[in-house]
CSV table of C-alpha atoms and ligand atoms in Angstrom, one decimal:
chain,number,residue,atom,x,y,z
A,25,MET,CA,1.8,48.2,-33.1
A,26,TYR,CA,2.3,45.0,-34.7
A,27,PHE,CA,-0.8,43.1,-33.3
A,28,ASP,CA,-3.7,46.0,-33.7
A,29,PHE,CA,-6.0,43.4,-34.5
A,30,ILE,CA,-6.5,42.5,-31.0
A,31,ASN,CA,-6.8,44.0,-27.6
A,32,LYS,CA,-5.8,42.4,-24.3
A,33,VAL,CA,-7.1,39.0,-24.9
A,34,PRO,CA,-10.2,38.3,-23.0
A,35,TYR,CA,-11.6,35.0,-21.0
A,36,GLU,CA,-15.2,34.2,-22.5
A,37,GLY,CA,-15.7,30.5,-21.7
A,38,ALA,CA,-15.7,27.4,-23.8
A,39,LYS,CA,-19.2,28.4,-25.5
A,40,SER,CA,-17.5,31.6,-27.0
A,41,LYS,CA,-16.9,31.6,-30.7
A,42,ASN,CA,-14.9,34.4,-30.7
A,43,PRO,CA,-11.2,33.2,-32.0
A,44,PHE,CA,-9.5,36.0,-30.0
A,45,SER,CA,-10.5,35.0,-26.5
A,46,PHE,CA,-9.6,32.4,-23.9
A,47,LYS,CA,-12.0,29.4,-23.8
A,48,PHE,CA,-10.6,28.0,-20.6
A,49,TYR,CA,-7.4,30.3,-19.7
A,50,ASN,CA,-9.3,32.5,-16.9
A,51,ALA,CA,-6.3,34.1,-14.9
A,52,ASP,CA,-8.0,35.3,-11.6
A,53,GLN,CA,-10.0,32.0,-11.4
A,54,ILE,CA,-9.2,30.0,-8.4
A,55,VAL,CA,-8.3,26.5,-8.7
A,56,LEU,CA,-7.4,24.6,-5.5
A,57,GLY,CA,-6.9,27.8,-3.6
A,58,LYS,CA,-4.8,29.4,-6.0
A,59,PRO,CA,-5.3,31.8,-9.1
A,60,MET,CA,-4.8,30.4,-12.5
A,61,ARG,CA,-2.1,32.9,-13.1
A,62,GLU,CA,-0.2,31.6,-10.3
A,63,HIS,CA,-0.5,27.7,-11.3
A,64,LEU,CA,0.7,28.4,-14.7
A,65,PRO,CA,3.3,31.0,-15.0
A,66,PHE,CA,3.5,30.9,-18.8
A,67,ALA,CA,6.4,32.2,-20.9
A,68,MET,CA,7.0,33.3,-24.5
A,69,ALA,CA,10.1,31.7,-26.3
A,70,TRP,CA,11.8,34.4,-27.9
A,71,TRP,CA,12.8,32.4,-30.7
A,72,HIS,CA,10.1,30.8,-31.8
A,73,ALA,CA,7.4,33.9,-31.2
A,74,LEU,CA,9.9,36.5,-32.6
A,75,GLY,CA,12.1,34.4,-34.7
A,76,ALA,CA,10.5,31.1,-36.5
A,77,ASP,CA,9.3,32.0,-39.8
A,78,GLY,CA,8.4,28.9,-41.3
A,79,VAL,CA,11.6,28.1,-43.2
A,80,ASP,CA,12.3,24.0,-42.9
A,81,MET,CA,14.8,21.6,-44.6
A,82,PHE,CA,13.0,21.9,-48.0
A,83,GLY,CA,11.9,25.4,-48.5
A,84,LYS,CA,12.3,29.2,-47.5
A,85,SER,CA,10.4,31.3,-45.0
A,86,THR,CA,6.5,31.5,-45.1
A,87,ALA,CA,6.0,33.8,-42.3
A,88,ASP,CA,7.2,37.6,-42.4
A,89,LYS,CA,9.4,38.1,-38.9
A,90,SER,CA,10.9,41.3,-40.2
A,91,PHE,CA,8.6,43.5,-37.8
A,92,GLY,CA,9.0,46.1,-40.1
A,93,ALA,CA,13.2,46.5,-40.0
A,94,PRO,CA,15.7,45.1,-42.0
A,95,ALA,CA,17.2,41.6,-40.9
A,96,GLY,CA,20.6,41.6,-38.9
A,97,THR,CA,20.3,45.1,-38.2
A,98,MET,CA,19.5,46.3,-34.0
A,99,GLU,CA,16.5,48.2,-35.2
A,100,HIS,CA,15.2,44.5,-35.9
A,101,ALA,CA,16.3,43.4,-32.8
A,102,ARG,CA,14.4,46.5,-31.0
A,103,ALA,CA,11.4,45.9,-33.0
A,104,LYS,CA,11.2,42.4,-31.8
A,105,VAL,CA,11.5,43.8,-28.4
A,106,ASN,CA,8.7,45.7,-29.2
A,107,ALA,CA,6.5,42.9,-30.8
A,108,GLY,CA,7.2,40.5,-28.4
A,109,PHE,CA,5.9,42.9,-25.4
A,110,GLU,CA,3.0,43.7,-27.1
A,111,LEU,CA,2.1,40.1,-27.9
A,112,MET,CA,2.8,39.4,-24.1
A,113,GLN,CA,1.0,42.1,-22.7
A,114,LYS,CA,-2.1,41.5,-24.9
A,115,LEU,CA,-2.1,37.6,-24.0
A,116,GLY,CA,-1.2,38.0,-20.2
A,117,ILE,CA,1.7,36.3,-20.5
A,118,GLU,CA,4.0,37.3,-17.5
A,119,TYR,CA,7.3,35.6,-18.6
A,120,PHE,CA,9.9,35.2,-21.5
A,121,CYS,CA,12.7,32.6,-22.2
A,122,PHE,CA,15.7,33.6,-24.4
A,123,HIS,CA,18.6,32.5,-25.9
A,124,ASP,CA,21.8,35.3,-26.3
A,125,VAL,CA,21.4,35.0,-30.2
A,126,ASP,CA,17.7,35.4,-30.2
A,127,LEU,CA,18.0,39.0,-28.9
A,128,VAL,CA,20.6,40.2,-31.1
A,129,PRO,CA,22.4,39.4,-34.6
A,130,GLU,CA,25.4,37.9,-34.1
A,131,ALA,CA,28.6,39.5,-35.1
A,132,ALA,CA,31.9,38.1,-36.3
A,133,ASP,CA,33.8,39.5,-33.1
A,134,ILE,CA,32.1,38.1,-29.8
A,135,ASN,CA,33.0,41.4,-28.2
A,136,GLU,CA,30.8,43.1,-30.9
A,137,THR,CA,27.9,40.6,-30.2
A,138,ASN,CA,28.3,41.2,-26.4
A,139,ASP,CA,28.1,44.9,-26.9
A,140,ARG,CA,25.1,44.4,-28.7
A,141,LEU,CA,23.7,42.2,-26.0
A,142,ASP,CA,24.2,45.1,-23.3
A,143,GLN,CA,22.4,47.6,-25.6
A,144,ILE,CA,19.5,45.4,-26.1
A,145,SER,CA,19.2,44.0,-22.6
A,146,ASP,CA,18.9,47.5,-21.7
A,147,TYR,CA,15.9,48.2,-24.1
A,148,ILE,CA,14.3,44.9,-22.6
A,149,LEU,CA,15.0,46.1,-19.0
A,150,ALA,CA,13.2,49.1,-19.5
A,151,LYS,CA,10.0,47.3,-21.1
A,152,MET,CA,10.2,44.6,-18.2
A,153,ARG,CA,10.0,48.0,-15.7
A,154,GLU,CA,6.9,49.8,-18.0
A,155,THR,CA,5.0,46.0,-18.1
A,156,GLY,CA,6.0,44.1,-15.1
A,157,ILE,CA,6.7,41.3,-17.3
A,158,ARG,CA,9.6,39.0,-16.2
A,159,CYS,CA,12.6,36.7,-17.4
A,160,LEU,CA,11.9,33.0,-16.7
A,161,TRP,CA,15.3,31.5,-18.0
A,162,GLY,CA,18.1,32.4,-20.2
A,163,THR,CA,20.4,30.1,-22.1
A,164,ALA,CA,23.0,30.5,-24.6
A,165,ASN,CA,22.9,29.1,-28.0
A,166,MET,CA,25.9,27.0,-28.3
A,167,PHE,CA,24.4,24.8,-31.4
A,168,SER,CA,23.7,27.1,-34.3
A,169,ASN,CA,27.2,28.7,-35.0
A,170,PRO,CA,29.4,26.4,-37.2
A,171,ARG,CA,32.4,26.5,-34.6
A,172,TYR,CA,29.9,24.0,-32.6
A,173,MET,CA,29.6,21.6,-35.3
A,174,ASN,CA,31.3,19.0,-32.8
A,175,GLY,CA,29.6,20.4,-29.8
A,176,ALA,CA,30.6,23.2,-27.3
A,177,GLY,CA,31.5,21.5,-23.8
A,178,SER,CA,31.9,18.4,-25.7
A,179,SER,CA,33.9,20.0,-28.5
A,180,ASN,CA,37.4,18.2,-29.1
A,181,SER,CA,38.8,22.1,-29.9
A,182,ALA,CA,39.8,23.8,-26.4
A,183,GLN,CA,39.3,27.3,-28.2
A,184,VAL,CA,35.9,26.2,-29.0
A,185,TYR,CA,35.4,25.5,-25.2
A,186,CYS,CA,36.3,29.1,-24.1
A,187,PHE,CA,33.7,30.4,-26.8
A,188,ALA,CA,31.1,28.4,-25.3
A,189,ALA,CA,32.5,29.5,-22.1
A,190,ALA,CA,32.3,33.3,-22.8
A,191,GLN,CA,29.0,32.9,-24.2
A,192,ILE,CA,27.8,31.2,-21.2
A,193,LYS,CA,29.4,33.9,-19.2
A,194,LYS,CA,27.5,36.5,-20.8
A,195,ALA,CA,24.4,34.6,-21.0
A,196,LEU,CA,24.5,34.4,-17.3
A,197,ASP,CA,25.2,38.2,-16.9
A,198,LEU,CA,22.3,38.6,-18.9
A,199,THR,CA,20.1,36.4,-16.9
A,200,VAL,CA,21.0,37.9,-13.5
A,201,LYS,CA,20.7,41.4,-15.2
A,202,LEU,CA,17.2,40.7,-16.2
A,203,GLY,CA,16.4,38.9,-13.0
A,204,GLY,CA,15.9,35.1,-14.6
A,205,ARG,CA,14.8,32.5,-12.4
A,206,GLY,CA,16.5,29.9,-14.5
A,207,TYR,CA,19.4,29.1,-16.8
A,208,VAL,CA,19.2,26.3,-19.1
A,209,PHE,CA,21.8,24.1,-20.9
A,210,TRP,CA,20.2,22.5,-23.6
A,211,GLY,CA,23.2,20.4,-25.2
A,212,GLY,CA,21.9,20.0,-28.9
A,213,ARG,CA,25.1,19.2,-30.1
A,214,GLU,CA,26.5,17.6,-26.7
A,215,GLY,CA,26.7,14.3,-28.3
A,216,TYR,CA,28.2,12.2,-30.9
A,217,ASP,CA,27.3,10.5,-34.5
A,218,THR,CA,30.3,7.9,-34.3
A,219,LEU,CA,32.5,6.1,-31.6
A,220,LEU,CA,34.9,5.9,-34.6
A,221,ASN,CA,36.0,9.4,-33.6
A,222,THR,CA,34.6,10.0,-30.1
A,223,ASP,CA,36.0,9.6,-26.3
A,224,VAL,CA,32.4,10.0,-24.6
A,225,ARG,CA,34.1,9.7,-20.9
A,226,PHE,CA,36.4,12.6,-22.2
A,227,GLU,CA,33.6,14.6,-23.8
A,228,GLN,CA,30.8,14.2,-20.7
A,229,GLU,CA,33.6,15.4,-18.1
A,230,ASN,CA,34.6,18.1,-20.1
A,231,ILE,CA,30.8,19.3,-20.0
A,232,ALA,CA,30.5,18.8,-16.4
A,233,ARG,CA,33.5,21.0,-15.5
A,234,LEU,CA,32.1,23.4,-18.1
A,235,MET,CA,28.6,23.2,-15.9
A,236,ARG,CA,30.7,23.6,-12.6
A,237,MET,CA,32.5,26.7,-13.9
A,238,ALA,CA,28.9,27.9,-14.8
A,239,VAL,CA,27.8,27.3,-11.2
A,240,ASP,CA,30.3,28.9,-9.9
A,241,TYR,CA,30.3,32.0,-12.1
A,242,GLY,CA,26.6,32.5,-11.2
A,243,ARG,CA,26.6,32.0,-8.1
A,244,SER,CA,29.7,34.6,-7.6
A,245,ILE,CA,27.2,37.2,-9.6
A,246,GLY,CA,24.3,36.5,-7.4
A,247,PHE,CA,22.1,34.0,-9.5
A,248,GLN,CA,20.2,32.8,-7.1
A,249,GLY,CA,17.6,30.5,-9.5
A,250,ASP,CA,17.8,27.3,-10.8
A,251,PHE,CA,20.5,25.8,-13.4
A,252,LEU,CA,18.5,23.4,-15.5
A,253,ILE,CA,19.6,20.7,-18.0
A,254,GLU,CA,16.9,20.1,-20.9
A,255,PRO,CA,16.7,16.6,-21.8
A,256,LYS,CA,16.8,15.3,-25.5
A,257,PRO,CA,17.8,12.0,-26.5
A,258,LYS,CA,18.7,13.1,-30.5
A,259,GLU,CA,18.4,15.7,-33.0
A,260,PRO,CA,20.7,17.3,-34.2
A,261,MET,CA,23.1,14.5,-32.8
A,262,LYS,CA,22.4,10.8,-33.3
A,263,HIS,CA,23.0,10.1,-29.8
A,264,GLN,CA,22.7,13.0,-27.4
A,265,TYR,CA,24.3,12.6,-23.9
A,266,ASP,CA,21.2,14.2,-22.1
A,267,PHE,CA,19.0,11.5,-23.5
A,268,ASP,CA,16.2,11.5,-20.9
A,269,ALA,CA,15.5,12.9,-17.4
A,270,ALA,CA,16.7,9.7,-15.8
A,271,THR,CA,19.8,9.6,-17.9
A,272,ALA,CA,20.4,13.5,-16.8
A,273,ILE,CA,19.7,12.9,-13.2
A,274,GLY,CA,22.5,10.1,-13.5
A,275,PHE,CA,25.1,12.6,-14.8
A,276,LEU,CA,24.1,15.4,-12.5
A,277,ARG,CA,25.1,13.1,-9.7
A,278,GLU,CA,27.6,11.7,-10.7
A,279,HIS,CA,29.4,15.2,-11.1
A,280,GLY,CA,28.4,16.4,-7.7
A,281,LEU,CA,25.8,19.1,-10.0
A,282,ASP,CA,22.7,17.8,-8.5
A,283,GLN,CA,22.5,20.5,-5.9
A,284,ASP,CA,22.6,23.3,-8.3
A,285,PHE,CA,20.8,21.7,-10.9
A,286,LYS,CA,17.0,20.6,-12.0
A,287,LEU,CA,15.6,19.5,-15.2
A,288,ASN,CA,13.5,21.5,-17.8
A,289,ILE,CA,11.1,18.7,-19.2
A,290,GLU,CA,10.0,19.3,-22.9
A,291,ALA,CA,7.1,17.6,-24.2
A,292,ASN,CA,8.1,16.6,-27.8
A,293,HIS,CA,11.7,15.6,-26.3
A,294,ALA,CA,9.8,12.7,-24.0
A,295,ILE,CA,8.5,11.2,-27.0
A,296,LEU,CA,11.7,11.2,-28.7
A,297,ALA,CA,12.9,9.5,-26.2
A,298,GLY,CA,10.3,6.7,-26.3
A,299,HIS,CA,8.6,7.9,-23.4
A,300,ASP,CA,5.6,10.2,-23.0
A,301,PHE,CA,5.5,13.8,-21.0
A,302,ARG,CA,4.2,12.2,-17.9
A,303,HIS,CA,6.9,9.8,-17.3
A,304,GLU,CA,9.4,12.4,-17.8
A,305,LEU,CA,7.8,14.5,-15.7
A,306,ARG,CA,7.5,11.8,-12.8
A,307,ILE,CA,10.8,10.9,-13.0
A,308,ALA,CA,12.2,14.5,-12.3
A,309,ALA,CA,9.7,14.9,-9.6
A,310,MET,CA,10.1,12.0,-7.8
A,311,ASN,CA,14.0,13.0,-7.8
A,312,GLY,CA,13.2,16.5,-6.4
A,313,MET,CA,14.4,17.9,-9.8
A,314,LEU,CA,11.2,19.0,-11.6
A,315,GLY,CA,12.4,22.7,-12.2
A,316,SER,CA,10.5,24.0,-15.2
A,317,ILE,CA,8.7,22.6,-18.6
A,318,ASP,CA,8.8,23.8,-22.1
A,319,ALA,CA,5.1,23.2,-23.1
A,320,ASN,CA,4.6,22.1,-26.3
A,321,GLN,CA,3.7,18.8,-28.4
A,322,GLY,CA,5.3,16.4,-30.8
A,323,ASP,CA,3.7,14.5,-33.4
A,324,MET,CA,3.6,10.7,-32.9
A,325,LEU,CA,4.0,9.6,-36.4
A,326,LEU,CA,6.8,12.1,-37.1
A,327,GLY,CA,10.6,11.1,-35.4
A,328,TRP,CA,11.7,14.6,-35.0
A,329,ASP,CA,11.1,17.9,-33.1
A,330,THR,CA,8.0,19.3,-34.1
A,331,ASP,CA,7.6,21.8,-31.6
A,332,GLU,CA,3.8,22.2,-31.9
A,333,PHE,CA,1.6,24.4,-29.9
A,334,PRO,CA,0.0,22.0,-27.3
A,335,PHE,CA,-3.6,21.0,-27.9
A,336,ASN,CA,-3.8,17.5,-26.4
A,337,ALA,CA,-5.9,18.0,-23.8
A,338,TYR,CA,-5.1,14.3,-22.2
A,339,ASP,CA,-1.4,15.0,-22.1
A,340,ALA,CA,-2.0,18.5,-20.6
A,341,THR,CA,-4.3,16.8,-17.9
A,342,LEU,CA,-1.6,14.6,-16.7
A,343,CYS,CA,1.0,16.9,-17.0
A,344,MET,CA,-0.9,19.4,-14.6
A,345,TYR,CA,-1.8,16.2,-12.3
A,346,GLU,CA,2.1,15.6,-12.0
A,347,VAL,CA,2.9,19.1,-11.5
A,348,LEU,CA,0.0,19.7,-8.7
A,349,LYS,CA,1.3,16.3,-6.9
A,350,ALA,CA,4.9,17.8,-6.9
A,351,GLY,CA,3.7,20.9,-5.2
A,352,GLY,CA,4.0,23.3,-8.3
A,353,LEU,CA,7.1,24.8,-10.2
A,354,LYS,CA,8.9,26.8,-7.9
A,355,ASN,CA,11.2,28.6,-9.9
A,356,GLY,CA,9.9,27.3,-13.2
A,357,GLY,CA,6.9,28.1,-15.7
A,358,PHE,CA,5.5,26.8,-18.8
A,359,ASN,CA,7.8,27.7,-21.7
A,360,PHE,CA,5.9,27.5,-25.1
A,361,ASP,CA,8.8,26.1,-26.8
A,362,ALA,CA,6.3,26.3,-29.6
A,363,LYS,CA,5.8,27.6,-33.3
A,364,ASN,CA,3.0,28.0,-35.8
A,365,ARG,CA,3.0,25.5,-38.5
A,366,ARG,CA,4.8,26.2,-41.9
A,367,PRO,CA,1.1,27.2,-43.5
A,368,SER,CA,0.1,29.3,-40.6
A,369,ASN,CA,1.9,32.2,-41.4
A,370,THR,CA,0.1,35.2,-40.3
A,371,ARG,CA,0.2,37.3,-37.5
A,372,GLU,CA,-3.2,36.1,-36.4
A,373,ASP,CA,-1.9,32.7,-36.4
A,374,ILE,CA,1.0,33.5,-33.6
A,375,VAL,CA,-2.1,34.7,-31.4
A,376,HIS,CA,-3.9,31.4,-32.0
A,377,GLY,CA,-1.1,29.7,-31.2
A,378,PHE,CA,-0.7,31.3,-27.6
A,379,ILE,CA,-4.6,30.7,-27.1
A,380,LEU,CA,-4.6,27.3,-28.2
A,381,GLY,CA,-1.6,26.5,-26.0
A,382,MET,CA,-2.6,28.5,-22.8
A,383,ASP,CA,-6.3,27.5,-23.1
A,384,THR,CA,-5.1,23.7,-23.4
A,385,PHE,CA,-2.8,24.1,-19.8
A,386,ALA,CA,-5.8,25.5,-18.1
A,387,LEU,CA,-7.9,22.9,-19.3
A,388,GLY,CA,-5.4,20.7,-17.8
A,389,LEU,CA,-5.0,22.5,-14.7
A,390,LEU,CA,-8.9,22.0,-14.2
A,391,ASN,CA,-9.4,18.5,-15.1
A,392,ALA,CA,-6.3,17.5,-12.8
A,393,ALA,CA,-7.7,19.5,-10.1
A,394,LYS,CA,-10.8,17.6,-10.4
A,395,LEU,CA,-8.6,14.4,-10.6
A,396,ILE,CA,-7.2,15.4,-7.1
A,397,GLU,CA,-10.4,16.1,-5.7
A,398,ASP,CA,-12.0,12.8,-7.0
A,399,ASN,CA,-9.2,11.2,-5.4
A,400,ARG,CA,-10.1,7.7,-6.9
A,401,LEU,CA,-6.8,7.4,-8.8
A,402,ASP,CA,-4.6,8.1,-6.0
A,403,ALA,CA,-6.8,6.1,-3.3
A,404,PHE,CA,-6.3,3.1,-6.2
A,405,VAL,CA,-2.3,3.5,-6.3
A,406,LYS,CA,-2.2,3.7,-2.5
A,407,GLU,CA,-4.3,0.4,-1.8
A,408,ARG,CA,-2.4,-1.2,-4.8
A,409,TYR,CA,0.9,-1.8,-2.5
A,410,ALA,CA,-1.2,-2.4,0.7
A,411,SER,CA,0.6,-5.7,1.2
A,412,PHE,CA,3.4,-3.6,2.3
A,413,ASN,CA,1.6,-2.0,5.2
A,414,THR,CA,1.9,-5.2,7.6
A,415,GLY,CA,3.3,-8.1,8.3
A,416,ILE,CA,6.3,-9.2,6.2
A,417,GLY,CA,5.8,-6.6,3.8
A,418,LYS,CA,6.1,-4.0,6.8
A,419,LYS,CA,9.5,-5.7,7.5
A,420,ILE,CA,10.8,-5.5,4.3
A,421,LEU,CA,10.1,-1.6,4.0
A,422,ASP,CA,11.5,-1.4,7.6
A,423,GLY,CA,14.8,-2.9,6.7
A,424,THR,CA,14.4,-5.5,9.4
A,425,ALA,CA,13.7,-8.6,7.2
A,426,THR,CA,17.0,-10.7,5.7
A,427,LEU,CA,16.6,-12.1,2.3
A,428,GLN,CA,16.7,-15.7,4.3
A,429,ASP,CA,13.6,-14.3,6.2
A,430,LEU,CA,11.9,-13.8,3.2
A,431,SER,CA,12.8,-16.9,1.7
A,432,GLU,CA,11.3,-18.8,4.8
A,433,HIS,CA,8.4,-16.8,4.3
A,434,ALA,CA,7.9,-18.1,0.7
A,435,CYS,CA,8.7,-21.6,1.5
A,436,ARG,CA,6.3,-21.7,4.5
A,437,LEU,CA,3.7,-20.7,2.0
A,438,GLY,CA,4.5,-22.8,-0.6
A,439,GLN,CA,2.5,-21.6,-3.4
A,440,CYS,CA,2.0,-17.6,-4.2
A,441,GLU,CA,-1.0,-16.2,-5.0
A,442,MET,CA,-1.7,-13.9,-7.7
A,443,PRO,CA,-1.2,-10.2,-7.1
A,444,SER,CA,-4.5,-7.8,-7.3
A,445,SER,CA,-5.3,-6.9,-10.8
A,446,GLY,CA,-4.0,-3.6,-12.3
A,447,ASN,CA,-7.4,-2.6,-13.5
A,448,GLN,CA,-6.3,-0.2,-16.3
A,449,GLU,CA,-9.1,-0.4,-18.5
A,450,TYR,CA,-11.2,0.8,-15.2
A,451,LEU,CA,-9.1,3.5,-14.1
A,452,GLU,CA,-9.2,5.0,-17.8
A,453,SER,CA,-12.9,4.8,-17.6
A,454,VAL,CA,-12.6,6.7,-14.2
A,455,LEU,CA,-10.4,9.5,-16.2
A,456,ASN,CA,-12.7,9.7,-18.9
A,457,SER,CA,-15.8,10.0,-16.5
A,458,VAL,CA,-13.8,12.6,-14.4
A,459,LEU,CA,-12.8,14.5,-17.2
A,460,PHE,CA,-16.3,14.6,-19.4
A,461,GLY,CA,-18.8,13.5,-16.9
B,515,XUL,C1,15.5,22.2,-28.7
B,515,XUL,C2,14.9,22.8,-27.8
B,515,XUL,C3,15.8,24.5,-27.3
B,515,XUL,C4,15.9,24.5,-25.8
B,515,XUL,C5,16.6,25.9,-25.4
B,515,XUL,O1,15.1,21.3,-29.2
B,515,XUL,O2,14.2,22.7,-27.2
B,515,XUL,O3,15.1,25.6,-27.7
B,515,XUL,O4,14.7,24.6,-25.2
B,515,XUL,O5,17.9,26.0,-26.1
B,516,CO,CO1,13.0,23.1,-25.6
């Protein structure tokens, strides 16, 4: 037992002072006809929950993630499985996400790493059967190993490209073995620092080839879930090819991958791209590509990926508003790609992080449901475009008007009326009154 200071974390309501209780996440509570747990398929990110130990560019680790076993051993890998499943069970988290190298220490020879992955996945599978916990998505880490210094699919080296392919193949095998509903590509080093040494077209086409091969292989072994691109504009590279949702969608369509892929939208990546979380969700959703969510939070004052547990209730509300309006996440979930702050270095802090994140999204769900039921925001947006419902506006939408017709219409009027007000401040006050009223 690694988290023996808690039993199953109960829901006690917003007034509870018990630090190890949920204040808003009440798994069985029905919201818009469905229990919260179905609206919010939460996932634990193996790498942060069981790996991140507070290390940063300026200092060594502050948190002990040994779980009582020596680092770099299979004993440690199994201890992480035990700790992870205990944590998920106690929190009521039903899914996990993993990179290949989160599960086992990477060996010098890829064949040895693959053997280790076979062993640990047997061990994980037994735990999954025992607990009912499932795999949300898997991925291959193609950015940490030094061989990926020039990228993986975008590498200048055909040999590196083959090692990336081998890792993807194995990670897909594992994802299928563990029943994962998605397979993620986050292209951390798929980008460039200077055009003086880079053929962008060549690199992007090679990435697409690798993705095509992954789809063909995945489908051939029975993977029916979604392939996902997780956009991020920068960090570690200066220019990353999957800059944001719109860029990734364009790439997928250009290379004929849009039928197999959707997007995994991460809140922190959205702000790094100069957008907000909601914008990225909307762009993905309106293109039918909202696949899954990396639920975390960035810091508006910092230009890097801080991966904080989410606590901003406005952002979570507007996120859940987009998700509800998109009809929910089909194969996706809310993966806490989030880690404790460096000085929050105890096991209790890990639990607090998840309670915070789960409560924030539960609050977001409750608020978003209220906004939908209130209907003032929706009705306003609909009414705002009403000039396209009749007359010349309708002809534009029907495609029955030419540029000449429109020009004649304008010239007949001579002068243009001002369009209706955007009423932003009124709408923001509606938002506040629904949330806090
Ligand atoms: C990095 C990031 C990754 C992906 C999976 O910024 O978000 O952890 O989620 O590779
Ligand atoms: Co992420």
